[in-house]
Amino acid sequence: MTLYTLLVGIDAYRAPVRPLLGCRNDVAAVAGLLRARAPEADPEIRTLTDEQATRAAVIDGFRRHLGRATAADSVLFWFSGHGSQAPVPPELARFEPTALLQTLVCADSRRDGVPDLYDKELAVLLGEITARGAHTVAVLDCCHADSGTRAPLAPHLPEPDGPPPLRVRRHTASHTPPTLASLLAELRAGARADGAGTAGPHVLLAACHSDQAAVEVPAAGGPRGLFSLALQEQIESLGLAATSRELMTGARCRVEDTARAQVPVLSPAADAVVDRPLTGGRVRAACSPVTLRRLRGRWEVDAGACHGVPSGAEGDPVRFAVHGSDPLAEVAVTRVLTDRSLVEPLGWAPDPALRYPMVLTSVPLPAGLVALDDDSGSAARSVTGLIADALGLTGPGGGPSPHVRTTGADARDRLPDLRVRVPRPGIARICASDGTPLVPDAPCGTPDEAARVAGDLEHMARWHRVKDLHNPLSALGGAVVLEVVAAAHADAFDDGARPVLSPGADGAVHLHYRPGRGGWREPEVHIRIRNTASQRLYCALLDLTDRFRIQPQLFSGDWVAPRHAASAAWGAAVTMSLPPGRPVVPGATGTDWLKLLVAETPFDSAGFTLGRLGEPAQATARAGAGGYQGVLDRLGMAALHRDAEPARAAAGEWATSVLPVVVHVPSV
């Protein structure tokens, strides 16, 4: 492999462009670092500084130097200098919703009619390289950098705060759009066709968002770009075998701790290309997409409301743990912000100089909200009053229920999970939030009868907590998928050859009874658990019925090998039928929710077992003599039993998914 590198650093801009101080130092340091750390990559380095870094020379560096790279090679483009903006030419306006182009200011830009190097042109140049298959990384240490190879964002640009910078790498925006004739010929052709330059798959390490400033700071050996300095420090610490994501995690923390208005950006953050080493190589899966860090005197994780982190409640906080920690090294979320969450360590002292990969270990499992509709007169109030009294006595020691809280029919804090109506005196009807009855009406004229209704409400609330359990931040999301396959007959075993049934528009797999001798015949299926990941994963499959039962017997828990499919029920056909007691008549339906639990560490699915509605609650089941075995054990116990003793095994990633299966009895 050859690492083709183009380093551009411009300090000596000529008027009217303001000179900078640290750009040549940036590229000199990077060149020395690559020669020292990547001799096996045979770095082919071309450096352009000051008056050498003309627009034409930079374009030539892409095409004659970086353009030599093949699919076996890697490419690194590093720019330290001024960034700016310009209005979009009318011919390209349809490609730019903000009407602004982001630019790199070259040594001769804006003199003698020479334009800046525009983001759309940079996309063309990068696209010529990525089309040959080379792993390509662009580092832009300039203002407006986030959109340097992609679409721009807002033009507003606040000044940085924090320690006073030596320079801000920003030049005044141009008020005149470039002429189409001054742009690359390929871009002119794109303007007349269907596109305006596509960069192809590449990594962008940008010094800041497109509406922010990139600053220079004092450093040993002379002024430096803050982002270049931070990235260099990470390469020196982690080595060139580190992935772009790993390098950016530490560099971003260093930058944000120094300049509050400068936030580096990794793009495309959700693509596997950023999980390849900086100088190329195989994708190395990130152990966790979330990081704990110390920033400006506070501990935080870099995931917030926009990533799906929920707000916890008193006594029910969101918690994260260091990936692989044993015993758990946890933090509790104290405040959820838009893009990050403030946290407090629980019984341990993280090192402020380190960044920790984190996994979600506890999510809020709020009590079910039940609306007691008592607006139909004194008879209704009598029934709902008895239920409220009963729920106030079901908790430990005769206290309030830990599973359900009641609210009036006009509750505004959140939509109720369940609703109790009184169709006639002494009768309670448990309904869904939309008023659909869920179970047969129940007598509720005495305290004993009300206690049975309260028990049913608690049972349903526990069932819903398991059904809704999910991890919005897991790196394992989608790694394991469920497949439902029609069985040839009731005694058939899965041979792996039959096609997978596709879910309908509602996301559910729909099955149908078939007429046969002596009546209707239930559908039979095989259920496969397919691990698409490159690591083995521990899986269990829960069957949640519409009679509020939870069973793990289909696949109670085992490792599934990488890129392998396991069969539930040991490959035997699974009969999908209406629940007991529901008549098999035309038009009847029943739903099972197949909930898949996936984790990096083993867990005991027995803690998720819930009997049929009306059966006595099962005693809390411990997972072995040593207590819980993993995070999912604790979550299951918390969901069903409000027992959340800390897990004692190493913290690992976990994920869940749900596949509804609806069984129909045909109407004709």
XYZ file of C-alpha atoms in Angstrom:
668
model
C 0.000 0.000 0.000
C 1.110 3.536 -0.747
C -0.195 6.519 1.200
C -0.481 9.380 -1.282
C -0.565 12.633 0.677
C -1.155 16.238 -0.367
C -0.449 18.786 2.378
C -1.430 22.422 1.823
C -0.521 25.108 4.368
C -0.828 28.812 3.625
C 0.287 31.565 6.007
C 1.633 34.207 3.603
C -1.592 35.368 1.989
C -1.349 38.621 0.088
C -3.668 41.568 0.582
C -6.570 41.812 0.804
C -6.448 38.339 2.397
C -5.184 38.477 5.987
C -2.088 36.323 6.662
C -2.099 33.455 9.172
C 0.589 32.109 11.499
C 0.227 28.358 12.056
C -0.622 26.698 8.728
C 2.947 25.923 7.603
C 3.657 24.556 11.070
C 0.624 22.287 10.728
C 1.687 20.624 7.484
C 5.351 20.383 8.535
C 4.311 18.545 11.694
C 1.997 16.219 9.763
C 4.695 15.401 7.191
C 7.171 14.536 9.935
C 4.576 12.460 11.755
C 3.712 10.416 8.649
C 7.358 9.743 7.797
C 8.036 8.622 11.366
C 4.868 6.627 11.986
C 3.960 5.178 8.569
C 7.141 3.945 6.855
C 5.392 0.689 5.946
C 2.781 2.719 4.063
C 5.553 4.215 1.859
C 4.149 7.738 2.177
C 4.327 9.730 -1.042
C 4.062 13.274 0.308
C 3.668 16.439 -1.731
C 3.667 19.668 0.286
C 2.461 23.036 -0.995
C 3.060 26.069 1.218
C 2.430 29.782 0.843
C 2.956 31.009 -2.744
C 3.315 27.392 -3.985
C -0.278 26.648 -3.022
C -2.010 28.316 -5.934
C -5.409 27.157 -7.106
C -3.843 25.518 -10.161
C -1.155 23.798 -8.053
C -3.703 22.340 -5.642
C -5.801 20.997 -8.531
C -2.648 19.599 -10.138
C -1.707 17.994 -6.811
C -5.020 16.135 -6.811
C -4.841 14.960 -10.403
C -1.131 14.273 -10.907
C -0.193 13.163 -7.403
C -3.204 11.863 -5.479
C -4.664 10.617 -8.760
C -1.937 7.962 -8.936
C -3.622 6.018 -6.117
C -5.286 2.709 -6.925
C -7.757 0.583 -4.977
C -4.797 -0.864 -3.047
C -3.688 2.575 -1.831
C -4.858 5.331 0.488
C -5.120 9.086 0.035
C -4.807 11.917 2.581
C -5.548 15.559 1.717
C -4.788 18.069 4.497
C -5.616 21.765 4.121
C -4.628 24.433 6.669
C -5.601 27.931 5.632
C -8.476 30.310 5.202
C -12.012 29.135 4.466
C -14.706 31.386 3.081
C -18.038 31.485 1.270
C -19.448 32.780 -1.996
C -22.875 33.039 -3.600
C -23.774 30.111 -5.798
C -23.767 30.705 -9.580
C -27.280 30.683 -11.083
C -26.433 27.526 -13.060
C -25.754 25.608 -9.826
C -28.483 27.175 -7.681
C -30.690 24.083 -7.762
C -27.918 22.088 -6.037
C -27.485 24.528 -3.133
C -30.561 25.165 -0.949
C -28.687 27.802 1.116
C -27.477 29.624 -2.046
C -23.891 29.568 -0.675
C -20.753 27.719 -1.697
C -18.031 26.920 0.835
C -14.497 27.684 -0.368
C -10.829 27.019 0.303
C -8.841 30.228 -0.162
C -5.705 29.410 -2.177
C -2.527 31.522 -2.298
C -3.606 33.403 -5.429
C -7.346 33.440 -4.789
C -9.154 36.698 -5.547
C -6.219 38.175 -7.448
C -6.112 38.656 -11.198
C -9.475 36.972 -11.552
C -8.445 33.694 -9.837
C -11.357 32.278 -7.810
C -11.260 30.274 -4.585
C -11.407 26.481 -4.767
C -15.111 25.767 -4.296
C -16.642 22.879 -2.383
C -18.301 21.523 -5.521
C -14.924 21.483 -7.264
C -13.325 19.724 -4.323
C -16.103 17.122 -4.571
C -15.217 16.575 -8.239
C -11.521 16.128 -7.413
C -12.231 13.711 -4.569
C -14.702 11.835 -6.743
C -12.019 11.189 -9.355
C -9.930 9.478 -6.653
C -12.661 7.517 -4.890
C -13.836 6.224 -8.271
C -10.585 4.232 -8.411
C -11.338 2.644 -5.031
C -8.662 4.321 -2.906
C -9.477 4.918 0.773
C -9.677 8.723 0.909
C -9.506 11.087 3.883
C -9.765 14.893 3.758
C -8.732 17.041 6.731
C -9.870 20.677 6.517
C -8.538 23.008 9.214
C -10.307 26.182 8.136
C -13.546 28.014 8.781
C -16.758 26.603 7.276
C -14.936 23.243 7.081
C -17.896 20.920 7.720
C -19.275 21.615 4.241
C -15.944 21.672 2.488
C -16.710 18.519 0.508
C -20.476 18.399 1.014
C -23.537 20.664 1.039
C -23.215 23.903 3.083
C -25.278 24.900 6.093
C -26.225 28.274 7.584
C -24.036 31.336 6.908
C -24.147 32.767 10.458
C -20.680 32.779 12.025
C -20.218 33.625 15.730
C -16.812 34.559 17.057
C -15.074 31.889 19.163
C -14.787 32.273 22.906
C -12.429 30.610 25.370
C -8.696 31.517 25.399
C -7.887 34.324 22.903
C -6.849 32.803 19.565
C -3.956 34.104 17.486
C -5.989 34.062 14.315
C -9.360 32.944 13.025
C -9.005 31.034 9.758
C -11.789 32.892 8.011
C -11.680 35.302 5.108
C -14.477 37.672 4.192
C -17.158 36.057 2.086
C -17.265 37.011 -1.566
C -20.297 38.982 -2.671
C -19.968 37.882 -6.289
C -20.674 34.347 -7.490
C -17.989 32.742 -9.640
C -18.640 32.557 -13.334
C -19.334 29.078 -14.605
C -16.417 29.458 -17.029
C -13.989 29.860 -14.096
C -14.909 26.493 -12.549
C -13.639 23.019 -13.381
C -14.838 21.743 -16.721
C -16.367 18.674 -15.069
C -18.438 20.928 -12.834
C -19.612 22.949 -15.811
C -20.706 19.709 -17.471
C -22.526 18.678 -14.305
C -24.394 21.964 -14.235
C -25.766 21.195 -17.693
C -26.637 17.601 -16.799
C -28.189 16.026 -13.711
C -25.490 16.610 -11.125
C -22.838 19.038 -9.973
C -20.003 16.864 -8.711
C -20.130 13.817 -6.464
C -17.280 13.165 -4.056
C -17.947 9.453 -3.598
C -17.298 7.575 -0.333
C -14.631 9.409 1.656
C -13.920 10.555 5.208
C -14.053 14.243 6.121
C -12.391 15.427 9.326
C -13.534 19.038 9.591
C -12.227 21.592 12.075
C -15.677 23.034 12.725
C -19.275 23.250 11.607
C -19.964 25.329 8.530
C -21.299 28.200 10.667
C -18.275 28.250 12.997
C -14.713 29.559 13.081
C -11.498 27.505 13.196
C -8.839 29.112 15.390
C -5.066 29.149 15.786
C -3.451 28.875 19.235
C 0.045 29.146 20.745
C 1.924 25.862 20.912
C 5.419 24.514 21.512
C 7.362 25.111 18.324
C 5.164 27.980 17.167
C 1.508 28.782 16.432
C -0.742 25.952 15.287
C -4.242 25.345 14.094
C -6.099 24.080 17.156
C -7.749 21.236 15.223
C -4.540 20.160 13.458
C -2.708 20.173 16.780
C -5.441 18.113 18.466
C -5.530 15.588 15.610
C -1.737 15.286 15.623
C -1.785 14.590 19.370
C -4.306 11.820 18.864
C -2.250 10.218 16.073
C 0.842 10.352 18.284
C -1.123 8.765 21.136
C -3.153 6.129 19.264
C -1.068 5.562 16.140
C -2.070 5.537 12.506
C -3.844 2.207 13.015
C -6.558 4.126 14.877
C -9.747 4.706 12.962
C -10.968 8.127 11.899
C -13.763 7.831 14.462
C -11.324 7.047 17.282
C -9.016 9.913 16.342
C -11.866 12.387 16.064
C -13.294 11.430 19.462
C -10.179 12.630 21.278
C -9.501 15.570 18.956
C -13.002 16.930 19.370
C -12.715 16.840 23.156
C -9.389 18.728 23.024
C -10.791 21.384 20.679
C -14.058 21.925 22.557
C -12.211 22.245 25.845
C -10.204 25.130 24.352
C -12.611 26.965 22.023
C -16.258 26.673 22.957
C -17.565 27.903 19.617
C -15.549 25.389 17.565
C -16.915 21.856 17.308
C -15.075 19.460 14.947
C -17.200 17.258 12.705
C -16.673 13.705 11.430
C -18.498 12.809 8.247
C -20.193 10.515 7.298
C -20.501 9.570 10.977
C -22.931 6.676 10.388
C -20.921 5.056 7.561
C -18.455 2.209 8.075
C -15.784 4.103 6.112
C -14.993 6.141 9.256
C -14.242 2.888 11.101
C -11.287 2.099 8.859
C -7.779 3.094 10.014
C -6.795 6.590 8.933
C -4.273 5.212 6.449
C -6.577 2.474 5.175
C -7.296 -1.124 6.034
C -10.247 -3.234 7.059
C -13.285 -1.805 8.782
C -12.999 -2.207 12.534
C -16.423 -2.047 14.150
C -16.742 0.614 16.808
C -17.265 -0.962 20.231
C -19.680 1.836 21.113
C -21.006 4.948 19.386
C -21.112 6.833 22.717
C -18.158 8.326 24.600
C -17.730 9.626 28.150
C -15.442 12.635 28.485
C -14.542 15.472 30.817
C -15.299 18.825 29.213
C -15.020 22.233 30.861
C -15.213 20.805 34.365
C -18.190 18.490 33.743
C -18.605 14.858 32.789
C -20.736 14.245 29.711
C -21.596 11.577 27.150
C -21.826 12.657 23.525
C -25.412 11.509 23.046
C -28.488 13.581 23.782
C -32.145 14.030 22.953
C -31.509 14.060 19.203
C -29.950 10.588 19.545
C -32.924 9.208 21.479
C -31.620 9.516 25.051
C -34.777 9.696 27.197
C -35.219 11.869 30.249
C -35.126 9.840 33.434
C -37.355 10.247 36.452
C -36.580 10.484 40.139
C -35.388 7.070 41.239
C -35.394 5.845 37.622
C -32.380 7.480 35.890
C -30.773 6.741 32.552
C -27.422 5.051 33.143
C -24.405 4.239 31.000
C -21.424 2.016 31.803
C -17.916 1.735 30.411
C -17.969 -0.896 27.681
C -16.535 -4.132 29.058
C -16.218 -2.875 32.642
C -16.412 -5.587 35.299
C -17.748 -4.684 37.781
C -19.898 -2.061 36.139
C -18.389 1.430 36.044
C -21.599 3.401 35.626
C -22.668 7.019 35.279
C -26.156 8.433 35.829
C -27.606 11.048 33.483
C -28.432 14.253 35.334
C -29.542 16.359 32.381
C -30.330 15.539 28.757
C -29.324 18.254 26.280
C -29.921 18.318 22.536
C -26.647 16.689 21.419
C -25.118 15.494 24.711
C -26.033 14.506 28.259
C -24.488 15.609 31.548
C -23.673 12.698 33.869
C -22.307 11.868 37.312
C -20.083 8.817 37.968
C -21.590 6.283 40.380
C -19.003 5.118 42.883
C -15.890 5.446 40.730
C -13.531 8.192 39.560
C -12.910 8.378 35.794
C -9.586 9.769 34.593
C -10.234 13.240 33.104
C -7.483 12.670 30.534
C -9.216 9.621 29.041
C -12.266 9.046 26.867
C -14.381 5.990 27.689
C -16.583 4.008 25.284
C -19.999 3.696 26.902
C -23.033 1.451 26.586
C -26.551 2.061 27.822
C -27.260 -0.014 30.928
C -30.510 1.397 32.286
C -33.429 3.152 30.653
C -36.477 4.675 32.353
C -39.192 2.100 32.909
C -42.004 4.356 34.097
C -45.108 3.100 35.807
C -48.003 2.507 33.469
C -50.391 5.450 33.293
C -54.060 4.506 33.791
C -56.881 6.947 33.155
C -59.908 6.314 35.378
C -62.882 7.626 33.444
C -65.262 8.627 36.229
C -67.247 11.298 34.401
C -70.439 9.266 33.953
C -71.909 9.760 37.413
C -71.647 8.546 40.978
C -71.816 4.867 39.981
C -68.691 5.267 37.854
C -66.936 7.184 40.609
C -67.724 4.375 42.999
C -66.051 1.801 40.729
C -62.999 3.926 39.879
C -62.660 4.920 43.530
C -62.473 1.268 44.545
C -59.784 0.654 41.881
C -57.789 3.694 42.986
C -57.948 2.509 46.575
C -56.828 -0.988 45.541
C -53.851 0.354 43.558
C -52.837 2.354 46.591
C -52.336 -0.863 48.551
C -50.611 -3.220 46.078
C -47.042 -2.021 46.571
C -44.425 -3.314 49.007
C -45.575 -3.002 52.604
C -49.084 -2.084 51.497
C -47.937 1.104 49.738
C -48.796 2.461 46.274
C -48.382 0.257 43.229
C -44.860 0.355 41.752
C -46.258 -0.594 38.338
C -49.215 1.735 37.805
C -50.152 5.300 38.591
C -53.587 6.749 37.998
C -54.666 9.997 36.466
C -57.908 11.602 35.498
C -59.381 11.302 32.034
C -58.127 14.813 31.226
C -54.439 14.009 31.914
C -52.063 16.084 29.853
C -48.597 14.857 30.880
C -48.691 11.895 28.513
C -51.194 9.688 26.723
C -52.438 7.009 29.130
C -51.327 3.448 28.463
C -54.634 2.016 29.715
C -58.081 3.359 30.378
C -60.784 2.070 32.759
C -64.401 2.738 31.850
C -67.620 1.885 33.662
C -70.199 0.643 31.146
C -72.738 0.025 33.914
C -72.814 0.088 37.720
C -70.412 -2.333 39.410
C -68.606 -3.244 36.151
C -65.092 -2.210 35.033
C -63.910 -2.308 31.420
C -60.137 -2.153 30.790
C -59.421 -0.486 27.440
C -56.495 0.679 25.379
C -55.807 4.409 25.358
C -58.116 4.802 22.343
C -61.013 3.117 24.170
C -60.739 -0.329 22.522
C -61.670 -3.034 25.083
C -58.739 -5.339 25.851
C -60.326 -7.985 28.082
C -63.867 -9.001 29.020
C -65.692 -6.716 31.427
C -65.039 -7.521 35.086
C -67.221 -7.141 38.189
C -65.953 -4.336 40.411
C -68.439 -3.664 43.163
C -66.420 -4.768 46.184
C -62.852 -4.204 47.422
C -61.917 -7.801 46.543
C -63.213 -7.423 42.997
C -61.413 -4.088 42.662
C -58.183 -5.745 43.841
C -58.473 -8.280 40.993
C -58.980 -5.449 38.460
C -55.976 -3.626 39.947
C -53.927 -6.811 39.569
C -54.885 -7.012 35.893
C -53.849 -3.387 35.352
C -50.460 -4.041 36.958
C -50.000 -7.167 34.845
C -50.724 -5.255 31.629
C -48.375 -2.433 32.636
C -45.528 -4.918 33.196
C -46.208 -6.531 29.816
C -46.090 -3.136 28.092
C -42.759 -2.263 29.727
C -41.149 -5.360 28.258
C -42.724 -4.759 24.845
C -41.450 -1.158 24.788
C -37.936 -1.921 26.070
C -35.340 -0.748 23.548
C -31.866 0.766 23.269
C -31.857 3.841 20.992
C -28.044 4.062 21.020
C -26.909 0.497 20.403
C -24.199 -0.345 17.901
C -25.957 -3.722 17.557
C -29.170 -2.283 16.111
C -30.162 -4.391 13.093
C -27.249 -6.804 13.576
C -29.603 -9.741 14.207
C -32.857 -10.120 12.283
C -35.878 -12.364 12.657
C -37.111 -14.382 9.691
C -40.475 -16.130 9.537
C -40.801 -18.963 7.012
C -43.907 -20.948 6.132
C -43.493 -24.602 7.148
C -44.292 -27.336 4.642
C -46.367 -29.173 7.260
C -46.723 -29.451 11.029
C -43.993 -32.105 11.354
C -41.475 -30.376 9.076
C -38.064 -29.123 10.178
C -36.452 -26.013 8.757
C -34.202 -27.027 5.867
C -33.085 -23.429 5.260
C -34.385 -23.467 1.695
C -37.875 -22.030 2.011
C -38.301 -18.287 1.337
C -38.751 -15.725 4.088
C -42.220 -14.203 4.475
C -42.168 -10.437 3.944
C -43.885 -8.154 6.456
C -46.810 -6.100 5.227
C -47.046 -2.332 5.051
C -47.846 -2.297 8.782
C -44.558 -4.051 9.595
C -46.287 -7.294 10.625
C -46.122 -10.782 9.135
C -49.659 -11.918 8.331
C -50.631 -15.615 8.507
C -53.952 -17.271 7.714
C -55.881 -20.305 8.900
C -56.652 -22.833 6.158
C -59.826 -24.826 5.768
C -59.342 -28.540 6.255
C -61.114 -31.702 7.237
C -62.922 -31.151 10.467
C -62.469 -27.376 10.541
C -59.826 -24.703 10.340
C -56.103 -25.573 10.392
C -53.619 -23.293 12.121
C -50.658 -21.917 10.153
C -47.218 -23.398 10.923
C -43.971 -21.504 10.517
C -40.256 -21.745 11.159
C -38.560 -18.836 12.920
C -34.927 -18.050 12.180
C -32.578 -15.785 14.124
C -29.979 -14.525 11.660
C -26.794 -12.892 12.926
C -25.449 -10.611 10.182
C -22.580 -9.296 12.328
C -18.957 -10.396 12.299
C -19.040 -11.338 16.004
C -20.982 -13.959 17.896
C -23.946 -12.547 19.814
C -26.106 -13.902 22.614
C -29.785 -13.972 21.639
C -33.123 -14.834 23.168
C -36.619 -14.672 21.702
C -39.700 -13.704 23.710
C -43.267 -14.382 22.594
C -45.617 -11.637 23.819
C -49.245 -12.618 23.237
C -52.264 -10.351 23.022
C -53.468 -12.016 26.223
C -50.536 -10.335 27.995
C -48.375 -13.406 28.415
C -44.578 -13.471 27.888
C -42.750 -16.724 27.178
C -39.060 -17.263 26.297
C -39.422 -20.937 25.342
C -39.072 -20.468 21.579
C -35.392 -19.590 21.989
C -34.508 -19.125 25.646
C -30.951 -17.977 25.025
C -27.749 -19.046 23.301
C -24.849 -17.743 21.272
C -25.458 -17.301 17.541
C -22.313 -17.536 15.442
C -21.219 -14.717 13.111
C -23.122 -14.638 9.792
C -25.133 -17.653 10.874
C -28.843 -18.374 11.269
C -30.202 -20.261 14.285
C -33.659 -21.826 14.354
C -36.143 -21.225 17.138
C -37.795 -24.315 18.641
C -34.793 -26.374 17.468
C -35.908 -26.052 13.868
C -39.362 -27.563 14.444
C -42.498 -25.981 13.043
C -44.165 -23.472 15.359
C -47.971 -23.408 15.368
C -49.383 -19.885 15.344
C -52.954 -19.931 16.584
C -55.572 -17.806 18.272
C -55.196 -17.663 22.065
C -57.100 -20.228 24.141
C -60.754 -19.352 24.523
C -60.950 -17.142 21.441
C -63.422 -18.725 18.984
C -62.007 -19.721 15.593
C -64.629 -18.037 13.476
C -64.355 -16.100 10.204
C -62.873 -12.660 10.791
C -61.166 -13.531 14.095
C -57.567 -12.369 14.594
C -54.787 -12.738 17.123
C -51.381 -11.060 17.444
C -48.086 -12.249 18.839
C -45.157 -9.864 19.204
C -41.842 -11.683 18.734
C -39.317 -9.661 20.742
C -35.670 -10.400 20.034
C -33.076 -9.654 22.722
C -29.432 -9.398 21.584
C -26.312 -8.777 23.678
C -22.554 -9.109 23.682
C -22.684 -10.912 27.039
C -24.922 -13.788 28.197
C -28.132 -13.113 30.113
C -30.969 -15.191 31.565
C -34.273 -14.709 29.743
C -36.197 -16.344 32.615
C -36.505 -12.928 34.230
C -38.780 -11.844 31.385
C -41.381 -14.577 31.938
C -44.915 -13.360 32.635
C -47.902 -15.683 33.018
C -51.373 -15.290 31.609
C -53.585 -12.480 32.787
C -55.173 -13.441 36.087
C -52.473 -15.916 37.090
C -50.560 -15.154 40.308
C -47.365 -13.195 39.707
C -44.293 -15.406 39.628
C -41.627 -14.995 42.269
C -38.566 -13.012 41.222
C -36.209 -15.471 39.549
C -32.508 -14.991 40.096
C -30.131 -15.814 37.263
C -27.852 -18.252 39.006
C -26.400 -18.279 42.483
C -24.146 -15.308 41.766
C -27.019 -12.957 40.882
C -27.617 -11.353 37.517
C -25.439 -12.229 34.574
C -25.823 -9.109 32.435
C -27.527 -5.805 31.760
C -30.598 -7.375 30.157
C -31.206 -9.464 33.279
C -31.434 -6.299 35.330
C -33.721 -4.598 32.806
C -36.028 -7.604 32.730
C -36.237 -7.738 36.494
C -36.842 -3.990 36.670
C -39.556 -4.144 34.023
C -41.501 -7.000 35.579
C -40.610 -6.941 39.263
C -39.192 -3.456 39.988
C -36.024 -5.225 41.143
C -32.954 -3.542 39.664
C -29.945 -4.881 41.528
C -26.772 -3.905 39.613
C -25.607 -6.403 37.017
C -22.411 -8.191 37.972
C -21.035 -9.172 34.603
C -19.060 -7.077 32.154
C -21.064 -4.297 30.519
C -21.718 -4.921 26.847
C -23.840 -3.607 24.033
C -27.451 -4.796 23.814
C -30.344 -4.236 21.448
C -33.931 -5.321 20.943
C -36.345 -5.555 18.042
C -39.992 -6.550 17.671
C -41.734 -8.374 14.835
C -45.543 -8.562 15.075
C -47.170 -11.723 13.704
C -50.916 -11.473 13.034
C -53.019 -14.610 12.566
C -56.281 -14.304 10.620
C -59.260 -16.564 10.159
C -60.437 -15.789 6.597
C -63.870 -14.213 6.283
C -64.836 -16.477 3.380
